[in-house]
Amino acid sequence: MASCNSLLSEEQFLCPICLDVFTRPVSTPCGHNFCMPCISSYWDDGVVCRCPVCKETFQRRPDLKVNTFISELASQFVSLQVNDAHMWEPVQQRTSEGEVLCDICTDTQQTAVKSCLECLTSYCGDHLEPHHRAAGLKRHTLVEPVSGLENRICKKHARLLTRVCRTDNAVLCDICAGGAKHNNHNDITVQQAYEEAMATWEEAKGEMQALIKERLQAVRDMKEAVDKSETETKDVIAESVRALTELVSEIQQSQTELVQVIEERQKAAEEQAGAFSLSVEQEITELRSTVMKMSELRGTEDYLDFLVSKQATSLLHPAMNSLTFSFDRHVDIHRVRNCLGKAVPRVRKLLEEMNGEMRELFGSADLGGDSMLRCYIVDILLDPDTAHPQLVVSDDRRQVRYNVGSAPSGNPTRNANAFNAHYAVLGNTALSTYKFYFEVFVGGKSEWCLGLVKESIERNGVIPRRPGCGLWAVWFLDGRFETFCNPNVPIHYCQVERVGVFVRYESDSIHFYNVETATEIYEFTNCSFTEKLYPYLNPCDNEYGSNLDPMIIVPVIQSKG
């Protein structure tokens, strides 16, 4: 092979047009050789078909075929060129010292000096010797040592994979590249493909690193926002507790002072009344003594003695004007009541305004675009197999409506899992997680029923409307709400368009919300969930007016607005 290689020069295998080693070489009728893509492109750009070397003109464009002999010679030439070994360096898997070891050595592996493309084996100098001596082995193609030869050889032609077809994204040998399957395809050398791939990967790597940086920054920003929110939350809680505690303390102080003042005024009034009573009693005693003396004088017949005694008795008559005392606490009590009657409602109104603003704030936060409830949102589809025969479930399985008349032709027979007494359909997913939330658009429907049922709910027949029936639902009809399990008892009055259902499975409760106003419609408590739950939708019939609009499960992607 070495002597053969010494007779061949690189110029013999270069295309006169691209000045590179032949790719799918073809021979023109004038005897010159070119790469098929090169000569085809050359003729496509010209008015006449002319040989680029001798300028011979052909009246008809020659139908060129790949010259397999020249193709094989060019391939062998490339394989035998030591200087071309750099083409393989980017993908060679050598030892830590950069050497390929002999595959034949059993004790201490020696460094390989050549690799055989036919044997798919690398040899050291000693084990390569049969390839120089044996006639059959001399015809084998030897190249510079390359590891993993089985992955570098064409399985069909046992030749080096030297080309990459861009059209089919395949690695080819020169024979594959010149065959009919890849004829007129865009192919390049392995090294060119490697360089292009590296350039593309570097660009992609840069983009990915930019994305990583962007996301890391987003995570840092989020952590900073959470930390700031935590600090602000602690501060506002402390401020709120302090302010409300001070307010409570002031109210208690006012209460204590008010009670003390009222009690002191009552005590003072009682003391005044006691003093008045004592004074009156003393006056009564004196008056009785005077009356007694006057009675005694009345029986005296001595005129002079009567007159003297009468004069002495008149001096004992008390000066009485204590009866002018007035005990009237009604005025003070009335003033206190009047003061409290004005002040307490004002304070209560302020507290109600504050609580209302808090409810509005936190209620809208629960149901708003970035709500806490929507952290638990689940994506639900309807299960057509459970639908009553007179219901129509949409193709995307998010809408259900009542169908007037008989069962639609698409559902001629009732499924064993379907409801036959209630115009109902279930969601396709059993729910038994810690918490979950979903929304249903009901629009302007005049009647509908929405809730959750236990997995074993009876579907063949009427579900009894009583507590413990296994269906926790609100029923809207005739402008009012009632629960399924407690009929004819209104629980809410209003028209809603979008209903949010929030289930706390761990605490056995279900909450129904008016999403638009962020207010609660009803809450089921102490439900005692023992089974998985399924969403229950009942669009109802036309008993309370036109009611053919569908109930629509709001998709997760749309539930942010």
PDB file of C-alpha atoms in Angstrom, residues 127-375:
ATOM      1  CA  HIS A 127       0.788  -7.429  15.294  1.00  0.00           C
ATOM      2  CA  LEU A 128       0.559  -5.396  12.075  1.00  0.00           C
ATOM      3  CA  GLU A 129       3.287  -7.539  10.430  1.00  0.00           C
ATOM      4  CA  PRO A 130       0.848 -10.107   8.875  1.00  0.00           C
ATOM      5  CA  HIS A 131      -0.788  -7.261   6.933  1.00  0.00           C
ATOM      6  CA  HIS A 132       2.550  -6.668   5.185  1.00  0.00           C
ATOM      7  CA  ARG A 133       3.197 -10.344   4.534  1.00  0.00           C
ATOM      8  CA  ALA A 134      -0.091 -12.187   3.862  1.00  0.00           C
ATOM      9  CA  ALA A 135      -1.460 -11.712   0.337  1.00  0.00           C
ATOM     10  CA  GLY A 136      -5.085 -11.468   1.498  1.00  0.00           C
ATOM     11  CA  LEU A 137      -4.246  -8.926   4.239  1.00  0.00           C
ATOM     12  CA  LYS A 138      -2.165  -6.750   1.928  1.00  0.00           C
ATOM     13  CA  ARG A 139      -5.333  -5.648   0.181  1.00  0.00           C
ATOM     14  CA  HIS A 140      -6.771  -4.274   3.450  1.00  0.00           C
ATOM     15  CA  THR A 141      -6.940  -0.499   3.913  1.00  0.00           C
ATOM     16  CA  LEU A 142      -4.681   0.788   6.686  1.00  0.00           C
ATOM     17  CA  VAL A 143      -5.130   4.247   8.204  1.00  0.00           C
ATOM     18  CA  GLU A 144      -3.638   6.175  11.085  1.00  0.00           C
ATOM     19  CA  PRO A 145      -4.668   4.704  14.451  1.00  0.00           C
ATOM     20  CA  VAL A 146      -8.312   5.441  15.220  1.00  0.00           C
ATOM     21  CA  SER A 147     -10.338   4.154  18.170  1.00  0.00           C
ATOM     22  CA  GLY A 148     -13.928   2.953  17.829  1.00  0.00           C
ATOM     23  CA  LEU A 149     -13.542   1.922  14.201  1.00  0.00           C
ATOM     24  CA  GLU A 150     -16.866   0.062  14.174  1.00  0.00           C
ATOM     25  CA  ASN A 151     -18.629   3.415  14.485  1.00  0.00           C
ATOM     26  CA  ARG A 152     -16.531   5.039  11.726  1.00  0.00           C
ATOM     27  CA  ILE A 153     -17.004   2.482   8.984  1.00  0.00           C
ATOM     28  CA  CYS A 154     -19.899   2.251   6.552  1.00  0.00           C
ATOM     29  CA  LYS A 155     -21.725  -0.968   7.396  1.00  0.00           C
ATOM     30  CA  LYS A 156     -22.723  -1.457   3.771  1.00  0.00           C
ATOM     31  CA  HIS A 157     -19.447  -0.710   1.949  1.00  0.00           C
ATOM     32  CA  ALA A 158     -16.868  -1.174   4.755  1.00  0.00           C
ATOM     33  CA  ARG A 159     -15.337   2.209   3.947  1.00  0.00           C
ATOM     34  CA  LEU A 160     -14.537   5.247   6.042  1.00  0.00           C
ATOM     35  CA  LEU A 161     -17.401   7.598   6.740  1.00  0.00           C
ATOM     36  CA  THR A 162     -16.009  10.762   5.203  1.00  0.00           C
ATOM     37  CA  ARG A 163     -19.089  12.718   4.082  1.00  0.00           C
ATOM     38  CA  VAL A 164     -22.217  14.152   5.734  1.00  0.00           C
ATOM     39  CA  CYS A 165     -25.407  14.509   3.691  1.00  0.00           C
ATOM     40  CA  ARG A 166     -27.123  17.717   4.746  1.00  0.00           C
ATOM     41  CA  THR A 167     -30.303  16.757   2.902  1.00  0.00           C
ATOM     42  CA  ASP A 168     -30.811  13.469   4.795  1.00  0.00           C
ATOM     43  CA  ASN A 169     -28.728  14.388   7.850  1.00  0.00           C
ATOM     44  CA  ALA A 170     -26.708  11.186   7.446  1.00  0.00           C
ATOM     45  CA  VAL A 171     -23.014  10.270   7.657  1.00  0.00           C
ATOM     46  CA  LEU A 172     -21.828   8.547   4.435  1.00  0.00           C
ATOM     47  CA  CYS A 173     -18.853   6.926   2.838  1.00  0.00           C
ATOM     48  CA  ASP A 174     -17.775   8.097  -0.606  1.00  0.00           C
ATOM     49  CA  ILE A 175     -19.677   5.259  -2.333  1.00  0.00           C
ATOM     50  CA  CYS A 176     -22.895   6.122  -0.460  1.00  0.00           C
ATOM     51  CA  ALA A 177     -22.419   9.775  -1.360  1.00  0.00           C
ATOM     52  CA  GLY A 178     -22.051   8.924  -5.060  1.00  0.00           C
ATOM     53  CA  GLY A 179     -25.007   6.517  -5.150  1.00  0.00           C
ATOM     54  CA  ALA A 180     -28.468   7.146  -6.526  1.00  0.00           C
ATOM     55  CA  LYS A 181     -30.022   7.558  -3.061  1.00  0.00           C
ATOM     56  CA  HIS A 182     -27.998  10.694  -2.370  1.00  0.00           C
ATOM     57  CA  ASN A 183     -27.635  11.899  -5.948  1.00  0.00           C
ATOM     58  CA  ASN A 184     -27.775  15.711  -6.210  1.00  0.00           C
ATOM     59  CA  HIS A 185     -27.929  15.972  -2.407  1.00  0.00           C
ATOM     60  CA  ASN A 186     -25.994  18.638  -0.538  1.00  0.00           C
ATOM     61  CA  ASP A 187     -23.085  16.875   1.169  1.00  0.00           C
ATOM     62  CA  ILE A 188     -19.915  18.103   2.892  1.00  0.00           C
ATOM     63  CA  THR A 189     -16.886  16.566   4.565  1.00  0.00           C
ATOM     64  CA  VAL A 190     -17.041  15.281   8.137  1.00  0.00           C
ATOM     65  CA  GLN A 191     -14.672  18.027   9.239  1.00  0.00           C
ATOM     66  CA  GLN A 192     -16.854  20.738   7.686  1.00  0.00           C
ATOM     67  CA  ALA A 193     -19.938  19.233   9.329  1.00  0.00           C
ATOM     68  CA  TYR A 194     -18.086  19.120  12.648  1.00  0.00           C
ATOM     69  CA  GLU A 195     -17.039  22.759  12.370  1.00  0.00           C
ATOM     70  CA  GLU A 196     -20.573  23.813  11.433  1.00  0.00           C
ATOM     71  CA  ALA A 197     -22.030  21.797  14.304  1.00  0.00           C
ATOM     72  CA  MET A 198     -19.550  23.303  16.740  1.00  0.00           C
ATOM     73  CA  ALA A 199     -20.459  26.792  15.550  1.00  0.00           C
ATOM     74  CA  THR A 200     -24.168  26.020  15.905  1.00  0.00           C
ATOM     75  CA  TRP A 201     -23.643  24.492  19.332  1.00  0.00           C
ATOM     76  CA  GLU A 202     -21.624  27.453  20.482  1.00  0.00           C
ATOM     77  CA  GLU A 203     -24.428  29.747  19.405  1.00  0.00           C
ATOM     78  CA  ALA A 204     -27.013  27.511  21.079  1.00  0.00           C
ATOM     79  CA  LYS A 205     -24.803  27.283  24.162  1.00  0.00           C
ATOM     80  CA  GLY A 206     -24.668  31.066  24.335  1.00  0.00           C
ATOM     81  CA  GLU A 207     -28.447  31.294  24.034  1.00  0.00           C
ATOM     82  CA  MET A 208     -28.936  28.641  26.718  1.00  0.00           C
ATOM     83  CA  GLN A 209     -26.479  30.367  29.032  1.00  0.00           C
ATOM     84  CA  ALA A 210     -28.391  33.611  28.490  1.00  0.00           C
ATOM     85  CA  LEU A 211     -31.650  31.794  29.325  1.00  0.00           C
ATOM     86  CA  ILE A 212     -30.052  30.258  32.409  1.00  0.00           C
ATOM     87  CA  LYS A 213     -28.826  33.695  33.491  1.00  0.00           C
ATOM     88  CA  GLU A 214     -32.264  35.178  32.868  1.00  0.00           C
ATOM     89  CA  ARG A 215     -34.001  32.454  34.870  1.00  0.00           C
ATOM     90  CA  LEU A 216     -31.490  32.619  37.700  1.00  0.00           C
ATOM     91  CA  GLN A 217     -32.134  36.344  37.874  1.00  0.00           C
ATOM     92  CA  ALA A 218     -35.878  35.682  37.873  1.00  0.00           C
ATOM     93  CA  VAL A 219     -35.431  33.230  40.752  1.00  0.00           C
ATOM     94  CA  ARG A 220     -33.298  35.762  42.655  1.00  0.00           C
ATOM     95  CA  ASP A 221     -35.875  38.479  42.022  1.00  0.00           C
ATOM     96  CA  MET A 222     -38.625  36.147  43.185  1.00  0.00           C
ATOM     97  CA  LYS A 223     -36.707  35.255  46.367  1.00  0.00           C
ATOM     98  CA  GLU A 224     -36.049  38.921  47.036  1.00  0.00           C
ATOM     99  CA  ALA A 225     -39.732  39.688  46.496  1.00  0.00           C
ATOM    100  CA  VAL A 226     -40.732  36.844  48.820  1.00  0.00           C
ATOM    101  CA  ASP A 227     -38.254  37.980  51.480  1.00  0.00           C
ATOM    102  CA  LYS A 228     -39.452  41.574  51.158  1.00  0.00           C
ATOM    103  CA  SER A 229     -43.060  40.422  51.286  1.00  0.00           C
ATOM    104  CA  GLU A 230     -42.310  38.333  54.385  1.00  0.00           C
ATOM    105  CA  THR A 231     -40.714  41.327  56.113  1.00  0.00           C
ATOM    106  CA  GLU A 232     -43.548  43.642  55.114  1.00  0.00           C
ATOM    107  CA  THR A 233     -46.103  41.035  56.198  1.00  0.00           C
ATOM    108  CA  LYS A 234     -44.514  40.739  59.632  1.00  0.00           C
ATOM    109  CA  ASP A 235     -44.380  44.534  59.918  1.00  0.00           C
ATOM    110  CA  VAL A 236     -48.017  45.046  58.896  1.00  0.00           C
ATOM    111  CA  ILE A 237     -49.133  42.256  61.250  1.00  0.00           C
ATOM    112  CA  ALA A 238     -47.201  43.865  64.106  1.00  0.00           C
ATOM    113  CA  GLU A 239     -48.590  47.310  63.246  1.00  0.00           C
ATOM    114  CA  SER A 240     -52.136  45.961  62.945  1.00  0.00           C
ATOM    115  CA  VAL A 241     -51.920  44.045  66.210  1.00  0.00           C
ATOM    116  CA  ARG A 242     -50.422  47.053  67.976  1.00  0.00           C
ATOM    117  CA  ALA A 243     -52.999  49.508  66.587  1.00  0.00           C
ATOM    118  CA  LEU A 244     -55.973  47.238  67.264  1.00  0.00           C
ATOM    119  CA  THR A 245     -54.609  46.324  70.707  1.00  0.00           C
ATOM    120  CA  GLU A 246     -54.289  50.004  71.529  1.00  0.00           C
ATOM    121  CA  LEU A 247     -57.800  50.586  70.233  1.00  0.00           C
ATOM    122  CA  VAL A 248     -59.155  47.726  72.345  1.00  0.00           C
ATOM    123  CA  SER A 249     -57.226  49.076  75.332  1.00  0.00           C
ATOM    124  CA  GLU A 250     -58.669  52.553  74.813  1.00  0.00           C
ATOM    125  CA  ILE A 251     -62.180  51.130  74.504  1.00  0.00           C
ATOM    126  CA  GLN A 252     -61.665  49.115  77.688  1.00  0.00           C
ATOM    127  CA  GLN A 253     -60.298  52.256  79.396  1.00  0.00           C
ATOM    128  CA  SER A 254     -63.331  54.237  78.252  1.00  0.00           C
ATOM    129  CA  GLN A 255     -65.555  51.459  79.496  1.00  0.00           C
ATOM    130  CA  THR A 256     -63.825  51.433  82.895  1.00  0.00           C
ATOM    131  CA  GLU A 257     -63.970  55.210  83.241  1.00  0.00           C
ATOM    132  CA  LEU A 258     -67.599  55.328  82.150  1.00  0.00           C
ATOM    133  CA  VAL A 259     -68.601  52.656  84.640  1.00  0.00           C
ATOM    134  CA  GLN A 260     -66.599  54.393  87.364  1.00  0.00           C
ATOM    135  CA  VAL A 261     -68.167  57.817  86.700  1.00  0.00           C
ATOM    136  CA  ILE A 262     -71.685  56.398  86.568  1.00  0.00           C
ATOM    137  CA  GLU A 263     -71.138  54.426  89.763  1.00  0.00           C
ATOM    138  CA  GLU A 264     -69.641  57.489  91.538  1.00  0.00           C
ATOM    139  CA  ARG A 265     -72.565  59.677  90.463  1.00  0.00           C
ATOM    140  CA  GLN A 266     -74.961  57.034  91.660  1.00  0.00           C
ATOM    141  CA  LYS A 267     -73.124  56.789  94.978  1.00  0.00           C
ATOM    142  CA  ALA A 268     -73.124  60.574  95.426  1.00  0.00           C
ATOM    143  CA  ALA A 269     -76.817  60.703  94.657  1.00  0.00           C
ATOM    144  CA  GLU A 270     -77.457  57.908  97.128  1.00  0.00           C
ATOM    145  CA  GLU A 271     -75.445  59.784  99.805  1.00  0.00           C
ATOM    146  CA  GLN A 272     -77.417  62.967  99.150  1.00  0.00           C
ATOM    147  CA  ALA A 273     -80.662  61.029  99.365  1.00  0.00           C
ATOM    148  CA  GLY A 274     -79.497  59.473 102.665  1.00  0.00           C
ATOM    149  CA  ALA A 275     -78.632  62.868 104.122  1.00  0.00           C
ATOM    150  CA  PHE A 276     -81.990  64.201 103.016  1.00  0.00           C
ATOM    151  CA  SER A 277     -83.798  61.240 104.562  1.00  0.00           C
ATOM    152  CA  LEU A 278     -81.939  61.704 107.863  1.00  0.00           C
ATOM    153  CA  SER A 279     -82.761  65.436 107.948  1.00  0.00           C
ATOM    154  CA  VAL A 280     -86.431  64.735 107.236  1.00  0.00           C
ATOM    155  CA  GLU A 281     -86.560  62.091 109.933  1.00  0.00           C
ATOM    156  CA  GLN A 282     -85.071  64.572 112.457  1.00  0.00           C
ATOM    157  CA  GLU A 283     -87.642  67.209 111.429  1.00  0.00           C
ATOM    158  CA  ILE A 284     -90.405  64.636 111.821  1.00  0.00           C
ATOM    159  CA  THR A 285     -89.164  63.825 115.345  1.00  0.00           C
ATOM    160  CA  GLU A 286     -89.119  67.480 116.310  1.00  0.00           C
ATOM    161  CA  LEU A 287     -92.532  68.064 114.785  1.00  0.00           C
ATOM    162  CA  ARG A 288     -93.970  65.118 116.694  1.00  0.00           C
ATOM    163  CA  SER A 289     -92.447  66.495 119.939  1.00  0.00           C
ATOM    164  CA  THR A 290     -94.007  69.899 119.277  1.00  0.00           C
ATOM    165  CA  VAL A 291     -97.366  68.330 118.459  1.00  0.00           C
ATOM    166  CA  MET A 292     -97.219  66.403 121.714  1.00  0.00           C
ATOM    167  CA  LYS A 293     -96.486  69.550 123.714  1.00  0.00           C
ATOM    168  CA  MET A 294     -99.245  71.423 121.946  1.00  0.00           C
ATOM    169  CA  SER A 295    -101.628  68.635 122.886  1.00  0.00           C
ATOM    170  CA  GLU A 296    -100.596  68.963 126.479  1.00  0.00           C
ATOM    171  CA  LEU A 297    -101.094  72.777 126.455  1.00  0.00           C
ATOM    172  CA  ARG A 298    -104.499  72.392 124.919  1.00  0.00           C
ATOM    173  CA  GLY A 299    -105.704  70.837 128.150  1.00  0.00           C
ATOM    174  CA  THR A 300    -104.475  73.752 130.342  1.00  0.00           C
ATOM    175  CA  GLU A 301    -107.287  75.897 131.780  1.00  0.00           C
ATOM    176  CA  ASP A 302    -105.012  78.554 133.271  1.00  0.00           C
ATOM    177  CA  TYR A 303    -105.000  81.246 130.668  1.00  0.00           C
ATOM    178  CA  LEU A 304    -101.802  82.860 131.801  1.00  0.00           C
ATOM    179  CA  ASP A 305     -99.936  79.555 132.016  1.00  0.00           C
ATOM    180  CA  PHE A 306    -101.195  78.610 128.480  1.00  0.00           C
ATOM    181  CA  LEU A 307     -99.963  81.850 127.010  1.00  0.00           C
ATOM    182  CA  VAL A 308     -96.511  81.511 128.624  1.00  0.00           C
ATOM    183  CA  SER A 309     -96.214  77.851 127.584  1.00  0.00           C
ATOM    184  CA  LYS A 310     -97.408  78.594 124.055  1.00  0.00           C
ATOM    185  CA  GLN A 311     -94.709  81.219 123.628  1.00  0.00           C
ATOM    186  CA  ALA A 312     -92.035  78.763 124.732  1.00  0.00           C
ATOM    187  CA  THR A 313     -93.358  76.020 122.431  1.00  0.00           C
ATOM    188  CA  SER A 314     -93.310  78.234 119.327  1.00  0.00           C
ATOM    189  CA  LEU A 315     -89.588  78.743 119.782  1.00  0.00           C
ATOM    190  CA  LEU A 316     -89.108  74.992 119.295  1.00  0.00           C
ATOM    191  CA  HIS A 317     -90.720  75.061 115.809  1.00  0.00           C
ATOM    192  CA  PRO A 318     -88.008  74.063 113.238  1.00  0.00           C
ATOM    193  CA  ALA A 319     -87.142  76.206 110.203  1.00  0.00           C
ATOM    194  CA  MET A 320     -87.994  73.641 107.530  1.00  0.00           C
ATOM    195  CA  ASN A 321     -86.993  74.193 103.919  1.00  0.00           C
ATOM    196  CA  SER A 322     -85.256  70.815 103.251  1.00  0.00           C
ATOM    197  CA  LEU A 323     -88.227  69.638 101.191  1.00  0.00           C
ATOM    198  CA  THR A 324     -86.829  71.671  98.287  1.00  0.00           C
ATOM    199  CA  PHE A 325     -84.271  68.787  97.591  1.00  0.00           C
ATOM    200  CA  SER A 326     -84.830  67.095  94.204  1.00  0.00           C
ATOM    201  CA  PHE A 327     -83.569  63.531  93.444  1.00  0.00           C
ATOM    202  CA  ASP A 328     -83.708  63.106  89.632  1.00  0.00           C
ATOM    203  CA  ARG A 329     -81.112  60.664  88.066  1.00  0.00           C
ATOM    204  CA  HIS A 330     -83.181  60.183  84.916  1.00  0.00           C
ATOM    205  CA  VAL A 331     -81.531  63.169  83.213  1.00  0.00           C
ATOM    206  CA  ASP A 332     -77.990  61.853  83.760  1.00  0.00           C
ATOM    207  CA  ILE A 333     -78.918  58.347  82.668  1.00  0.00           C
ATOM    208  CA  HIS A 334     -80.624  59.698  79.575  1.00  0.00           C
ATOM    209  CA  ARG A 335     -77.525  61.745  78.674  1.00  0.00           C
ATOM    210  CA  VAL A 336     -75.284  58.676  79.056  1.00  0.00           C
ATOM    211  CA  ARG A 337     -77.567  56.576  76.917  1.00  0.00           C
ATOM    212  CA  ASN A 338     -77.769  59.318  74.319  1.00  0.00           C
ATOM    213  CA  CYS A 339     -73.971  59.661  74.228  1.00  0.00           C
ATOM    214  CA  LEU A 340     -73.445  55.895  73.866  1.00  0.00           C
ATOM    215  CA  GLY A 341     -76.233  55.698  71.318  1.00  0.00           C
ATOM    216  CA  LYS A 342     -74.371  58.177  69.115  1.00  0.00           C
ATOM    217  CA  ALA A 343     -70.759  57.117  69.709  1.00  0.00           C
ATOM    218  CA  VAL A 344     -71.037  53.319  69.616  1.00  0.00           C
ATOM    219  CA  PRO A 345     -72.725  53.139  66.169  1.00  0.00           C
ATOM    220  CA  ARG A 346     -70.064  55.457  64.765  1.00  0.00           C
ATOM    221  CA  VAL A 347     -67.297  53.238  66.122  1.00  0.00           C
ATOM    222  CA  ARG A 348     -69.119  50.113  64.933  1.00  0.00           C
ATOM    223  CA  LYS A 349     -69.541  51.650  61.473  1.00  0.00           C
ATOM    224  CA  LEU A 350     -65.809  52.386  61.298  1.00  0.00           C
ATOM    225  CA  LEU A 351     -65.031  48.790  62.309  1.00  0.00           C
ATOM    226  CA  GLU A 352     -67.464  47.466  59.703  1.00  0.00           C
ATOM    227  CA  GLU A 353     -65.871  49.668  57.039  1.00  0.00           C
ATOM    228  CA  MET A 354     -62.431  48.394  58.029  1.00  0.00           C
ATOM    229  CA  ASN A 355     -63.596  44.759  58.018  1.00  0.00           C
ATOM    230  CA  GLY A 356     -65.359  45.316  54.694  1.00  0.00           C
ATOM    231  CA  GLU A 357     -62.228  46.697  53.120  1.00  0.00           C
ATOM    232  CA  MET A 358     -60.265  43.738  54.504  1.00  0.00           C
ATOM    233  CA  ARG A 359     -62.795  41.258  53.152  1.00  0.00           C
ATOM    234  CA  GLU A 360     -62.749  42.969  49.777  1.00  0.00           C
ATOM    235  CA  LEU A 361     -58.964  43.010  49.748  1.00  0.00           C
ATOM    236  CA  PHE A 362     -58.449  39.406  50.761  1.00  0.00           C
ATOM    237  CA  GLY A 363     -61.552  38.147  48.970  1.00  0.00           C
ATOM    238  CA  SER A 364     -60.347  39.589  45.655  1.00  0.00           C
ATOM    239  CA  ALA A 365     -56.867  38.275  46.395  1.00  0.00           C
ATOM    240  CA  ASP A 366     -58.309  34.783  46.753  1.00  0.00           C
ATOM    241  CA  LEU A 367     -60.136  34.973  43.426  1.00  0.00           C
ATOM    242  CA  GLY A 368     -57.980  37.431  41.458  1.00  0.00           C
ATOM    243  CA  GLY A 369     -55.710  36.761  38.485  1.00  0.00           C
ATOM    244  CA  ASP A 370     -52.707  35.677  40.577  1.00  0.00           C
ATOM    245  CA  SER A 371     -54.810  34.207  43.340  1.00  0.00           C
ATOM    246  CA  MET A 372     -53.891  31.839  46.112  1.00  0.00           C
ATOM    247  CA  LEU A 373     -56.865  29.657  45.214  1.00  0.00           C
ATOM    248  CA  ARG A 374     -55.588  29.229  41.673  1.00  0.00           C
ATOM    249  CA  CYS A 375     -52.405  27.729  43.077  1.00  0.00           C
TER     250      CYS A 375
END
